[in-house]
Amino acid sequence: QRVSLATQNRHYATLHRFFEWCVQESIVQENPMENLPRRRPNKDVGEVQPGSVIRSLNKEQIEKILRNAQTTREKLLFTILYTSGIRISEALDLNIQDIQDGTINIRQGKGNQPRQAYLSKSTEKLLQQCLEERGNPTSGAIFVTTHGQRLSYARARQLFMDAARNLINTDGTPVTIHQLRHTFCTERAGHIDSFVLQRLAGHNDIRTTLRYAKVSD
């Protein structure tokens, strides 16, 4: 009761996989998690199955986040997530040479699958400005710290939380950096072919893409 349904399910999956390994290594004879059912959502307290709720941001929230961005680097990061729909991990892994002629070449997306995404014109200008402020390097990570190290997820998340301070979703939950990508998909669902959106977002299963169509007008 002290953790969310999603967290408990992650704990369940971790333990299940651990005991599978124990069986394989002959440490135990059977997986004790096999007969332990997963926790079901308690609808009385507003719980839903993980992944069934998609929270996107509205225009006013996006504008406020970008206004609150302290540096060009932060504004570029938030903009590329919102306008290109790539994952935060994919953005942080990007090197300067991975972007050519407005095309983002993602070398290793989710499931180790390479794919392409695209920069908007405004994002291209931000990228150029960001690189100019760093002395126009031609290689290396796009998103770096003041010490030249690749920006970490924890730091990127903190920067977003600072920019999104006082912003909450309609259900009272705090907004998250992942909602920039969700907003990209939600805004395009129903306006472009679902298979095109699937490719842009890097979804392995079209059913993941179709979830966004359900929440789009």
PDB file of N, CA and C in Angstrom, residues 78-165:
ATOM      1  N   PHE A  78      14.329  20.265 -24.395  1.00  0.00           N
ATOM      2  CA  PHE A  78      12.870  20.178 -24.242  1.00  0.00           C
ATOM      3  C   PHE A  78      12.169  20.291 -25.592  1.00  0.00           C
ATOM      4  N   THR A  79      12.703  21.142 -26.472  1.00  0.00           N
ATOM      5  CA  THR A  79      12.080  21.332 -27.781  1.00  0.00           C
ATOM      6  C   THR A  79      12.231  20.114 -28.666  1.00  0.00           C
ATOM      7  N   ILE A  80      13.399  19.475 -28.622  1.00  0.00           N
ATOM      8  CA  ILE A  80      13.624  18.321 -29.482  1.00  0.00           C
ATOM      9  C   ILE A  80      12.760  17.135 -29.040  1.00  0.00           C
ATOM     10  N   LEU A  81      12.507  17.024 -27.734  1.00  0.00           N
ATOM     11  CA  LEU A  81      11.623  15.966 -27.240  1.00  0.00           C
ATOM     12  C   LEU A  81      10.189  16.220 -27.685  1.00  0.00           C
ATOM     13  N   TYR A  82       9.781  17.481 -27.646  1.00  0.00           N
ATOM     14  CA  TYR A  82       8.406  17.849 -27.973  1.00  0.00           C
ATOM     15  C   TYR A  82       8.134  17.831 -29.472  1.00  0.00           C
ATOM     16  N   THR A  83       9.087  18.277 -30.283  1.00  0.00           N
ATOM     17  CA  THR A  83       8.827  18.403 -31.720  1.00  0.00           C
ATOM     18  C   THR A  83       9.299  17.209 -32.545  1.00  0.00           C
ATOM     19  N   SER A  84      10.178  16.373 -31.953  1.00  0.00           N
ATOM     20  CA  SER A  84      10.672  15.210 -32.700  1.00  0.00           C
ATOM     21  C   SER A  84      10.138  13.891 -32.153  1.00  0.00           C
ATOM     22  N   GLY A  85       9.680  13.906 -30.896  1.00  0.00           N
ATOM     23  CA  GLY A  85       9.073  12.713 -30.335  1.00  0.00           C
ATOM     24  C   GLY A  85      10.041  11.622 -29.935  1.00  0.00           C
ATOM     25  N   ILE A  86      11.332  11.942 -29.837  1.00  0.00           N
ATOM     26  CA  ILE A  86      12.284  10.907 -29.451  1.00  0.00           C
ATOM     27  C   ILE A  86      12.280  10.748 -27.938  1.00  0.00           C
ATOM     28  N   ARG A  87      12.785   9.630 -27.472  1.00  0.00           N
ATOM     29  CA  ARG A  87      12.846   9.362 -26.035  1.00  0.00           C
ATOM     30  C   ARG A  87      13.967  10.189 -25.409  1.00  0.00           C
ATOM     31  N   ILE A  88      13.835  10.451 -24.114  1.00  0.00           N
ATOM     32  CA  ILE A  88      14.848  11.224 -23.416  1.00  0.00           C
ATOM     33  C   ILE A  88      16.200  10.523 -23.481  1.00  0.00           C
ATOM     34  N   SER A  89      16.207   9.193 -23.361  1.00  0.00           N
ATOM     35  CA  SER A  89      17.469   8.454 -23.437  1.00  0.00           C
ATOM     36  C   SER A  89      18.098   8.594 -24.814  1.00  0.00           C
ATOM     37  N   GLU A  90      17.261   8.611 -25.864  1.00  0.00           N
ATOM     38  CA  GLU A  90      17.766   8.754 -27.229  1.00  0.00           C
ATOM     39  C   GLU A  90      18.337  10.146 -27.446  1.00  0.00           C
ATOM     40  N   ALA A  91      17.682  11.158 -26.878  1.00  0.00           N
ATOM     41  CA  ALA A  91      18.175  12.533 -27.016  1.00  0.00           C
ATOM     42  C   ALA A  91      19.522  12.708 -26.330  1.00  0.00           C
ATOM     43  N   LEU A  92      19.641  12.159 -25.130  1.00  0.00           N
ATOM     44  CA  LEU A  92      20.882  12.327 -24.376  1.00  0.00           C
ATOM     45  C   LEU A  92      22.035  11.546 -25.009  1.00  0.00           C
ATOM     46  N   ASP A  93      21.721  10.511 -25.786  1.00  0.00           N
ATOM     47  CA  ASP A  93      22.760   9.722 -26.467  1.00  0.00           C
ATOM     48  C   ASP A  93      23.201  10.349 -27.785  1.00  0.00           C
ATOM     49  N   LEU A  94      22.507  11.391 -28.241  1.00  0.00           N
ATOM     50  CA  LEU A  94      22.813  11.968 -29.550  1.00  0.00           C
ATOM     51  C   LEU A  94      24.182  12.635 -29.578  1.00  0.00           C
ATOM     52  N   ASN A  95      24.885  12.396 -30.678  1.00  0.00           N
ATOM     53  CA  ASN A  95      26.120  13.102 -30.972  1.00  0.00           C
ATOM     54  C   ASN A  95      25.852  14.115 -32.085  1.00  0.00           C
ATOM     55  N   ILE A  96      26.711  15.111 -32.189  1.00  0.00           N
ATOM     56  CA  ILE A  96      26.532  16.161 -33.194  1.00  0.00           C
ATOM     57  C   ILE A  96      26.451  15.569 -34.592  1.00  0.00           C
ATOM     58  N   GLN A  97      27.276  14.580 -34.854  1.00  0.00           N
ATOM     59  CA  GLN A  97      27.314  13.985 -36.189  1.00  0.00           C
ATOM     60  C   GLN A  97      26.100  13.105 -36.497  1.00  0.00           C
ATOM     61  N   ASP A  98      25.246  12.871 -35.497  1.00  0.00           N
ATOM     62  CA  ASP A  98      24.042  12.064 -35.713  1.00  0.00           C
ATOM     63  C   ASP A  98      22.932  12.867 -36.387  1.00  0.00           C
ATOM     64  N   ILE A  99      23.091  14.188 -36.468  1.00  0.00           N
ATOM     65  CA  ILE A  99      22.071  15.034 -37.091  1.00  0.00           C
ATOM     66  C   ILE A  99      22.631  15.652 -38.357  1.00  0.00           C
ATOM     67  N   GLN A 100      21.979  15.351 -39.465  1.00  0.00           N
ATOM     68  CA  GLN A 100      22.418  15.867 -40.758  1.00  0.00           C
ATOM     69  C   GLN A 100      21.208  16.264 -41.588  1.00  0.00           C
ATOM     70  N   ASP A 101      21.235  17.499 -42.088  1.00  0.00           N
ATOM     71  CA  ASP A 101      20.168  18.005 -42.956  1.00  0.00           C
ATOM     72  C   ASP A 101      18.791  17.837 -42.339  1.00  0.00           C
ATOM     73  N   GLY A 102      18.673  18.121 -41.041  1.00  0.00           N
ATOM     74  CA  GLY A 102      17.384  18.057 -40.382  1.00  0.00           C
ATOM     75  C   GLY A 102      16.917  16.670 -40.010  1.00  0.00           C
ATOM     76  N   THR A 103      17.750  15.673 -40.257  1.00  0.00           N
ATOM     77  CA  THR A 103      17.398  14.288 -39.943  1.00  0.00           C
ATOM     78  C   THR A 103      18.183  13.808 -38.721  1.00  0.00           C
ATOM     79  N   ILE A 104      17.478  13.240 -37.762  1.00  0.00           N
ATOM     80  CA  ILE A 104      18.103  12.699 -36.559  1.00  0.00           C
ATOM     81  C   ILE A 104      18.293  11.194 -36.767  1.00  0.00           C
ATOM     82  N   ASN A 105      19.527  10.774 -36.781  1.00  0.00           N
ATOM     83  CA  ASN A 105      19.819   9.346 -36.927  1.00  0.00           C
ATOM     84  C   ASN A 105      20.050   8.741 -35.547  1.00  0.00           C
ATOM     85  N   ILE A 106      19.046   8.020 -35.081  1.00  0.00           N
ATOM     86  CA  ILE A 106      19.131   7.389 -33.767  1.00  0.00           C
ATOM     87  C   ILE A 106      19.810   6.045 -33.948  1.00  0.00           C
ATOM     88  N   ARG A 107      21.019   5.950 -33.434  1.00  0.00           N
ATOM     89  CA  ARG A 107      21.832   4.759 -33.658  1.00  0.00           C
ATOM     90  C   ARG A 107      21.317   3.540 -32.916  1.00  0.00           C
ATOM     91  N   GLN A 108      20.811   3.756 -31.721  1.00  0.00           N
ATOM     92  CA  GLN A 108      20.377   2.622 -30.908  1.00  0.00           C
ATOM     93  C   GLN A 108      19.164   3.037 -30.082  1.00  0.00           C
ATOM     94  N   GLY A 109      17.974   2.832 -30.643  1.00  0.00           N
ATOM     95  CA  GLY A 109      16.764   3.162 -29.928  1.00  0.00           C
ATOM     96  C   GLY A 109      16.343   2.020 -29.013  1.00  0.00           C
ATOM     97  N   LYS A 110      15.119   2.080 -28.530  1.00  0.00           N
ATOM     98  CA  LYS A 110      14.613   1.030 -27.651  1.00  0.00           C
ATOM     99  C   LYS A 110      14.590  -0.291 -28.403  1.00  0.00           C
ATOM    100  N   GLY A 111      15.063  -1.351 -27.759  1.00  0.00           N
ATOM    101  CA  GLY A 111      15.150  -2.642 -28.429  1.00  0.00           C
ATOM    102  C   GLY A 111      16.309  -2.716 -29.396  1.00  0.00           C
ATOM    103  N   ASN A 112      17.287  -1.796 -29.229  1.00  0.00           N
ATOM    104  CA  ASN A 112      18.481  -1.751 -30.082  1.00  0.00           C
ATOM    105  C   ASN A 112      18.147  -1.528 -31.553  1.00  0.00           C
ATOM    106  N   GLN A 113      17.024  -0.868 -31.823  1.00  0.00           N
ATOM    107  CA  GLN A 113      16.600  -0.642 -33.192  1.00  0.00           C
ATOM    108  C   GLN A 113      16.956   0.779 -33.637  1.00  0.00           C
ATOM    109  N   PRO A 114      17.784   0.920 -34.672  1.00  0.00           N
ATOM    110  CA  PRO A 114      18.074   2.262 -35.201  1.00  0.00           C
ATOM    111  C   PRO A 114      16.870   2.804 -35.968  1.00  0.00           C
ATOM    112  N   ARG A 115      16.711   4.111 -35.992  1.00  0.00           N
ATOM    113  CA  ARG A 115      15.621   4.717 -36.758  1.00  0.00           C
ATOM    114  C   ARG A 115      15.946   6.189 -37.003  1.00  0.00           C
ATOM    115  N   GLN A 116      15.038   6.856 -37.707  1.00  0.00           N
ATOM    116  CA  GLN A 116      15.223   8.265 -38.006  1.00  0.00           C
ATOM    117  C   GLN A 116      14.068   9.088 -37.453  1.00  0.00           C
ATOM    118  N   ALA A 117      14.399  10.276 -37.005  1.00  0.00           N
ATOM    119  CA  ALA A 117      13.398  11.265 -36.607  1.00  0.00           C
ATOM    120  C   ALA A 117      13.809  12.581 -37.258  1.00  0.00           C
ATOM    121  N   TYR A 118      13.033  13.627 -37.033  1.00  0.00           N
ATOM    122  CA  TYR A 118      13.289  14.850 -37.785  1.00  0.00           C
ATOM    123  C   TYR A 118      13.216  16.090 -36.902  1.00  0.00           C
ATOM    124  N   LEU A 119      14.022  17.081 -37.265  1.00  0.00           N
ATOM    125  CA  LEU A 119      14.048  18.357 -36.557  1.00  0.00           C
ATOM    126  C   LEU A 119      13.073  19.330 -37.204  1.00  0.00           C
ATOM    127  N   SER A 120      12.384  20.097 -36.372  1.00  0.00           N
ATOM    128  CA  SER A 120      11.605  21.206 -36.903  1.00  0.00           C
ATOM    129  C   SER A 120      12.564  22.347 -37.234  1.00  0.00           C
ATOM    130  N   LYS A 121      12.092  23.333 -37.983  1.00  0.00           N
ATOM    131  CA  LYS A 121      12.941  24.474 -38.342  1.00  0.00           C
ATOM    132  C   LYS A 121      13.384  25.233 -37.095  1.00  0.00           C
ATOM    133  N   SER A 122      12.455  25.389 -36.129  1.00  0.00           N
ATOM    134  CA  SER A 122      12.812  26.122 -34.918  1.00  0.00           C
ATOM    135  C   SER A 122      13.856  25.359 -34.105  1.00  0.00           C
ATOM    136  N   THR A 123      13.768  24.030 -34.121  1.00  0.00           N
ATOM    137  CA  THR A 123      14.740  23.230 -33.382  1.00  0.00           C
ATOM    138  C   THR A 123      16.106  23.295 -34.047  1.00  0.00           C
ATOM    139  N   GLU A 124      16.134  23.338 -35.370  1.00  0.00           N
ATOM    140  CA  GLU A 124      17.403  23.479 -36.082  1.00  0.00           C
ATOM    141  C   GLU A 124      18.111  24.770 -35.682  1.00  0.00           C
ATOM    142  N   LYS A 125      17.340  25.852 -35.554  1.00  0.00           N
ATOM    143  CA  LYS A 125      17.929  27.134 -35.154  1.00  0.00           C
ATOM    144  C   LYS A 125      18.478  27.059 -33.728  1.00  0.00           C
ATOM    145  N   LEU A 126      17.742  26.388 -32.839  1.00  0.00           N
ATOM    146  CA  LEU A 126      18.204  26.230 -31.464  1.00  0.00           C
ATOM    147  C   LEU A 126      19.480  25.403 -31.400  1.00  0.00           C
ATOM    148  N   LEU A 127      19.537  24.350 -32.223  1.00  0.00           N
ATOM    149  CA  LEU A 127      20.733  23.504 -32.271  1.00  0.00           C
ATOM    150  C   LEU A 127      21.936  24.312 -32.727  1.00  0.00           C
ATOM    151  N   GLN A 128      21.750  25.103 -33.781  1.00  0.00           N
ATOM    152  CA  GLN A 128      22.841  25.932 -34.286  1.00  0.00           C
ATOM    153  C   GLN A 128      23.311  26.927 -33.224  1.00  0.00           C
ATOM    154  N   GLN A 129      22.346  27.543 -32.530  1.00  0.00           N
ATOM    155  CA  GLN A 129      22.686  28.506 -31.483  1.00  0.00           C
ATOM    156  C   GLN A 129      23.424  27.829 -30.332  1.00  0.00           C
ATOM    157  N   CYS A 130      22.975  26.645 -29.956  1.00  0.00           N
ATOM    158  CA  CYS A 130      23.593  25.910 -28.855  1.00  0.00           C
ATOM    159  C   CYS A 130      25.046  25.561 -29.185  1.00  0.00           C
ATOM    160  N   LEU A 131      25.283  25.109 -30.415  1.00  0.00           N
ATOM    161  CA  LEU A 131      26.638  24.742 -30.819  1.00  0.00           C
ATOM    162  C   LEU A 131      27.529  25.982 -30.944  1.00  0.00           C
ATOM    163  N   GLU A 132      26.958  27.090 -31.421  1.00  0.00           N
ATOM    164  CA  GLU A 132      27.730  28.327 -31.521  1.00  0.00           C
ATOM    165  C   GLU A 132      28.203  28.786 -30.144  1.00  0.00           C
ATOM    166  N   GLU A 133      27.350  28.641 -29.144  1.00  0.00           N
ATOM    167  CA  GLU A 133      27.714  29.031 -27.779  1.00  0.00           C
ATOM    168  C   GLU A 133      28.838  28.162 -27.231  1.00  0.00           C
ATOM    169  N   ARG A 134      29.000  26.974 -27.795  1.00  0.00           N
ATOM    170  CA  ARG A 134      30.071  26.064 -27.359  1.00  0.00           C
ATOM    171  C   ARG A 134      31.299  26.152 -28.249  1.00  0.00           C
ATOM    172  N   GLY A 135      31.303  27.065 -29.210  1.00  0.00           N
ATOM    173  CA  GLY A 135      32.456  27.211 -30.088  1.00  0.00           C
ATOM    174  C   GLY A 135      32.390  26.384 -31.342  1.00  0.00           C
ATOM    175  N   ASN A 136      31.169  25.946 -31.719  1.00  0.00           N
ATOM    176  CA  ASN A 136      30.931  25.172 -32.947  1.00  0.00           C
ATOM    177  C   ASN A 136      31.745  23.880 -33.025  1.00  0.00           C
ATOM    178  N   PRO A 137      31.618  22.992 -32.048  1.00  0.00           N
ATOM    179  CA  PRO A 137      32.277  21.680 -32.170  1.00  0.00           C
ATOM    180  C   PRO A 137      31.617  20.882 -33.290  1.00  0.00           C
ATOM    181  N   THR A 138      32.351  19.980 -33.886  1.00  0.00           N
ATOM    182  CA  THR A 138      31.824  19.183 -35.002  1.00  0.00           C
ATOM    183  C   THR A 138      31.568  17.729 -34.632  1.00  0.00           C
ATOM    184  N   SER A 139      31.914  17.354 -33.420  1.00  0.00           N
ATOM    185  CA  SER A 139      31.689  15.976 -32.981  1.00  0.00           C
ATOM    186  C   SER A 139      31.479  15.963 -31.473  1.00  0.00           C
ATOM    187  N   GLY A 140      31.100  14.804 -30.973  1.00  0.00           N
ATOM    188  CA  GLY A 140      30.864  14.669 -29.543  1.00  0.00           C
ATOM    189  C   GLY A 140      29.400  14.827 -29.193  1.00  0.00           C
ATOM    190  N   ALA A 141      29.086  14.675 -27.921  1.00  0.00           N
ATOM    191  CA  ALA A 141      27.714  14.733 -27.443  1.00  0.00           C
ATOM    192  C   ALA A 141      27.099  16.115 -27.666  1.00  0.00           C
ATOM    193  N   ILE A 142      25.809  16.132 -27.988  1.00  0.00           N
ATOM    194  CA  ILE A 142      25.107  17.403 -28.152  1.00  0.00           C
ATOM    195  C   ILE A 142      24.816  18.023 -26.789  1.00  0.00           C
ATOM    196  N   PHE A 143      24.323  17.199 -25.877  1.00  0.00           N
ATOM    197  CA  PHE A 143      23.932  17.703 -24.573  1.00  0.00           C
ATOM    198  C   PHE A 143      25.017  17.361 -23.555  1.00  0.00           C
ATOM    199  N   VAL A 144      25.728  18.394 -23.131  1.00  0.00           N
ATOM    200  CA  VAL A 144      26.846  18.204 -22.210  1.00  0.00           C
ATOM    201  C   VAL A 144      26.709  19.145 -21.012  1.00  0.00           C
ATOM    202  N   THR A 145      27.428  18.808 -19.948  1.00  0.00           N
ATOM    203  CA  THR A 145      27.472  19.655 -18.759  1.00  0.00           C
ATOM    204  C   THR A 145      28.474  20.782 -18.985  1.00  0.00           C
ATOM    205  N   THR A 146      28.588  21.673 -18.012  1.00  0.00           N
ATOM    206  CA  THR A 146      29.561  22.764 -18.100  1.00  0.00           C
ATOM    207  C   THR A 146      30.995  22.244 -18.076  1.00  0.00           C
ATOM    208  N   HIS A 147      31.165  20.989 -17.630  1.00  0.00           N
ATOM    209  CA  HIS A 147      32.493  20.364 -17.597  1.00  0.00           C
ATOM    210  C   HIS A 147      32.758  19.513 -18.845  1.00  0.00           C
ATOM    211  N   GLY A 148      31.818  19.538 -19.790  1.00  0.00           N
ATOM    212  CA  GLY A 148      32.027  18.820 -21.038  1.00  0.00           C
ATOM    213  C   GLY A 148      31.626  17.361 -21.024  1.00  0.00           C
ATOM    214  N   GLN A 149      31.024  16.902 -19.921  1.00  0.00           N
ATOM    215  CA  GLN A 149      30.581  15.515 -19.846  1.00  0.00           C
ATOM    216  C   GLN A 149      29.161  15.399 -20.387  1.00  0.00           C
ATOM    217  N   ARG A 150      28.819  14.209 -20.868  1.00  0.00           N
ATOM    218  CA  ARG A 150      27.476  14.001 -21.402  1.00  0.00           C
ATOM    219  C   ARG A 150      26.436  14.200 -20.293  1.00  0.00           C
ATOM    220  N   LEU A 151      25.380  14.925 -20.610  1.00  0.00           N
ATOM    221  CA  LEU A 151      24.330  15.205 -19.638  1.00  0.00           C
ATOM    222  C   LEU A 151      23.641  13.909 -19.221  1.00  0.00           C
ATOM    223  N   SER A 152      23.461  13.719 -17.919  1.00  0.00           N
ATOM    224  CA  SER A 152      22.837  12.492 -17.408  1.00  0.00           C
ATOM    225  C   SER A 152      21.322  12.640 -17.382  1.00  0.00           C
ATOM    226  N   TYR A 153      20.648  11.498 -17.304  1.00  0.00           N
ATOM    227  CA  TYR A 153      19.190  11.514 -17.215  1.00  0.00           C
ATOM    228  C   TYR A 153      18.739  12.209 -15.936  1.00  0.00           C
ATOM    229  N   ALA A 154      19.406  11.922 -14.826  1.00  0.00           N
ATOM    230  CA  ALA A 154      19.018  12.514 -13.548  1.00  0.00           C
ATOM    231  C   ALA A 154      19.084  14.041 -13.605  1.00  0.00           C
ATOM    232  N   ARG A 155      20.135  14.568 -14.222  1.00  0.00           N
ATOM    233  CA  ARG A 155      20.285  16.015 -14.328  1.00  0.00           C
ATOM    234  C   ARG A 155      19.249  16.602 -15.280  1.00  0.00           C
ATOM    235  N   ALA A 156      19.007  15.921 -16.401  1.00  0.00           N
ATOM    236  CA  ALA A 156      18.003  16.397 -17.358  1.00  0.00           C
ATOM    237  C   ALA A 156      16.623  16.429 -16.709  1.00  0.00           C
ATOM    238  N   ARG A 157      16.325  15.420 -15.935  1.00  0.00           N
ATOM    239  CA  ARG A 157      15.042  15.362 -15.236  1.00  0.00           C
ATOM    240  C   ARG A 157      14.917  16.505 -14.233  1.00  0.00           C
ATOM    241  N   GLN A 158      15.997  16.790 -13.511  1.00  0.00           N
ATOM    242  CA  GLN A 158      15.981  17.874 -12.550  1.00  0.00           C
ATOM    243  C   GLN A 158      15.791  19.222 -13.229  1.00  0.00           C
ATOM    244  N   LEU A 159      16.449  19.412 -14.355  1.00  0.00           N
ATOM    245  CA  LEU A 159      16.308  20.660 -15.105  1.00  0.00           C
ATOM    246  C   LEU A 159      14.871  20.846 -15.576  1.00  0.00           C
ATOM    247  N   PHE A 160      14.247  19.739 -15.988  1.00  0.00           N
ATOM    248  CA  PHE A 160      12.841  19.824 -16.420  1.00  0.00           C
ATOM    249  C   PHE A 160      11.938  20.158 -15.243  1.00  0.00           C
ATOM    250  N   MET A 161      12.182  19.532 -14.110  1.00  0.00           N
ATOM    251  CA  MET A 161      11.366  19.800 -12.921  1.00  0.00           C
ATOM    252  C   MET A 161      11.461  21.261 -12.512  1.00  0.00           C
ATOM    253  N   ASP A 162      12.647  21.830 -12.653  1.00  0.00           N
ATOM    254  CA  ASP A 162      12.830  23.252 -12.340  1.00  0.00           C
ATOM    255  C   ASP A 162      12.033  24.124 -13.312  1.00  0.00           C
ATOM    256  N   ALA A 163      12.077  23.761 -14.596  1.00  0.00           N
ATOM    257  CA  ALA A 163      11.366  24.547 -15.610  1.00  0.00           C
ATOM    258  C   ALA A 163       9.854  24.359 -15.515  1.00  0.00           C
ATOM    259  N   ALA A 164       9.432  23.191 -15.032  1.00  0.00           N
ATOM    260  CA  ALA A 164       7.997  22.874 -14.956  1.00  0.00           C
ATOM    261  C   ALA A 164       7.442  23.071 -13.547  1.00  0.00           C
ATOM    262  N   ARG A 165       8.130  23.845 -12.736  1.00  0.00           N
ATOM    263  CA  ARG A 165       7.687  24.048 -11.359  1.00  0.00           C
ATOM    264  C   ARG A 165       6.262  24.610 -11.330  1.00  0.00           C
TER     265      ARG A 165
END
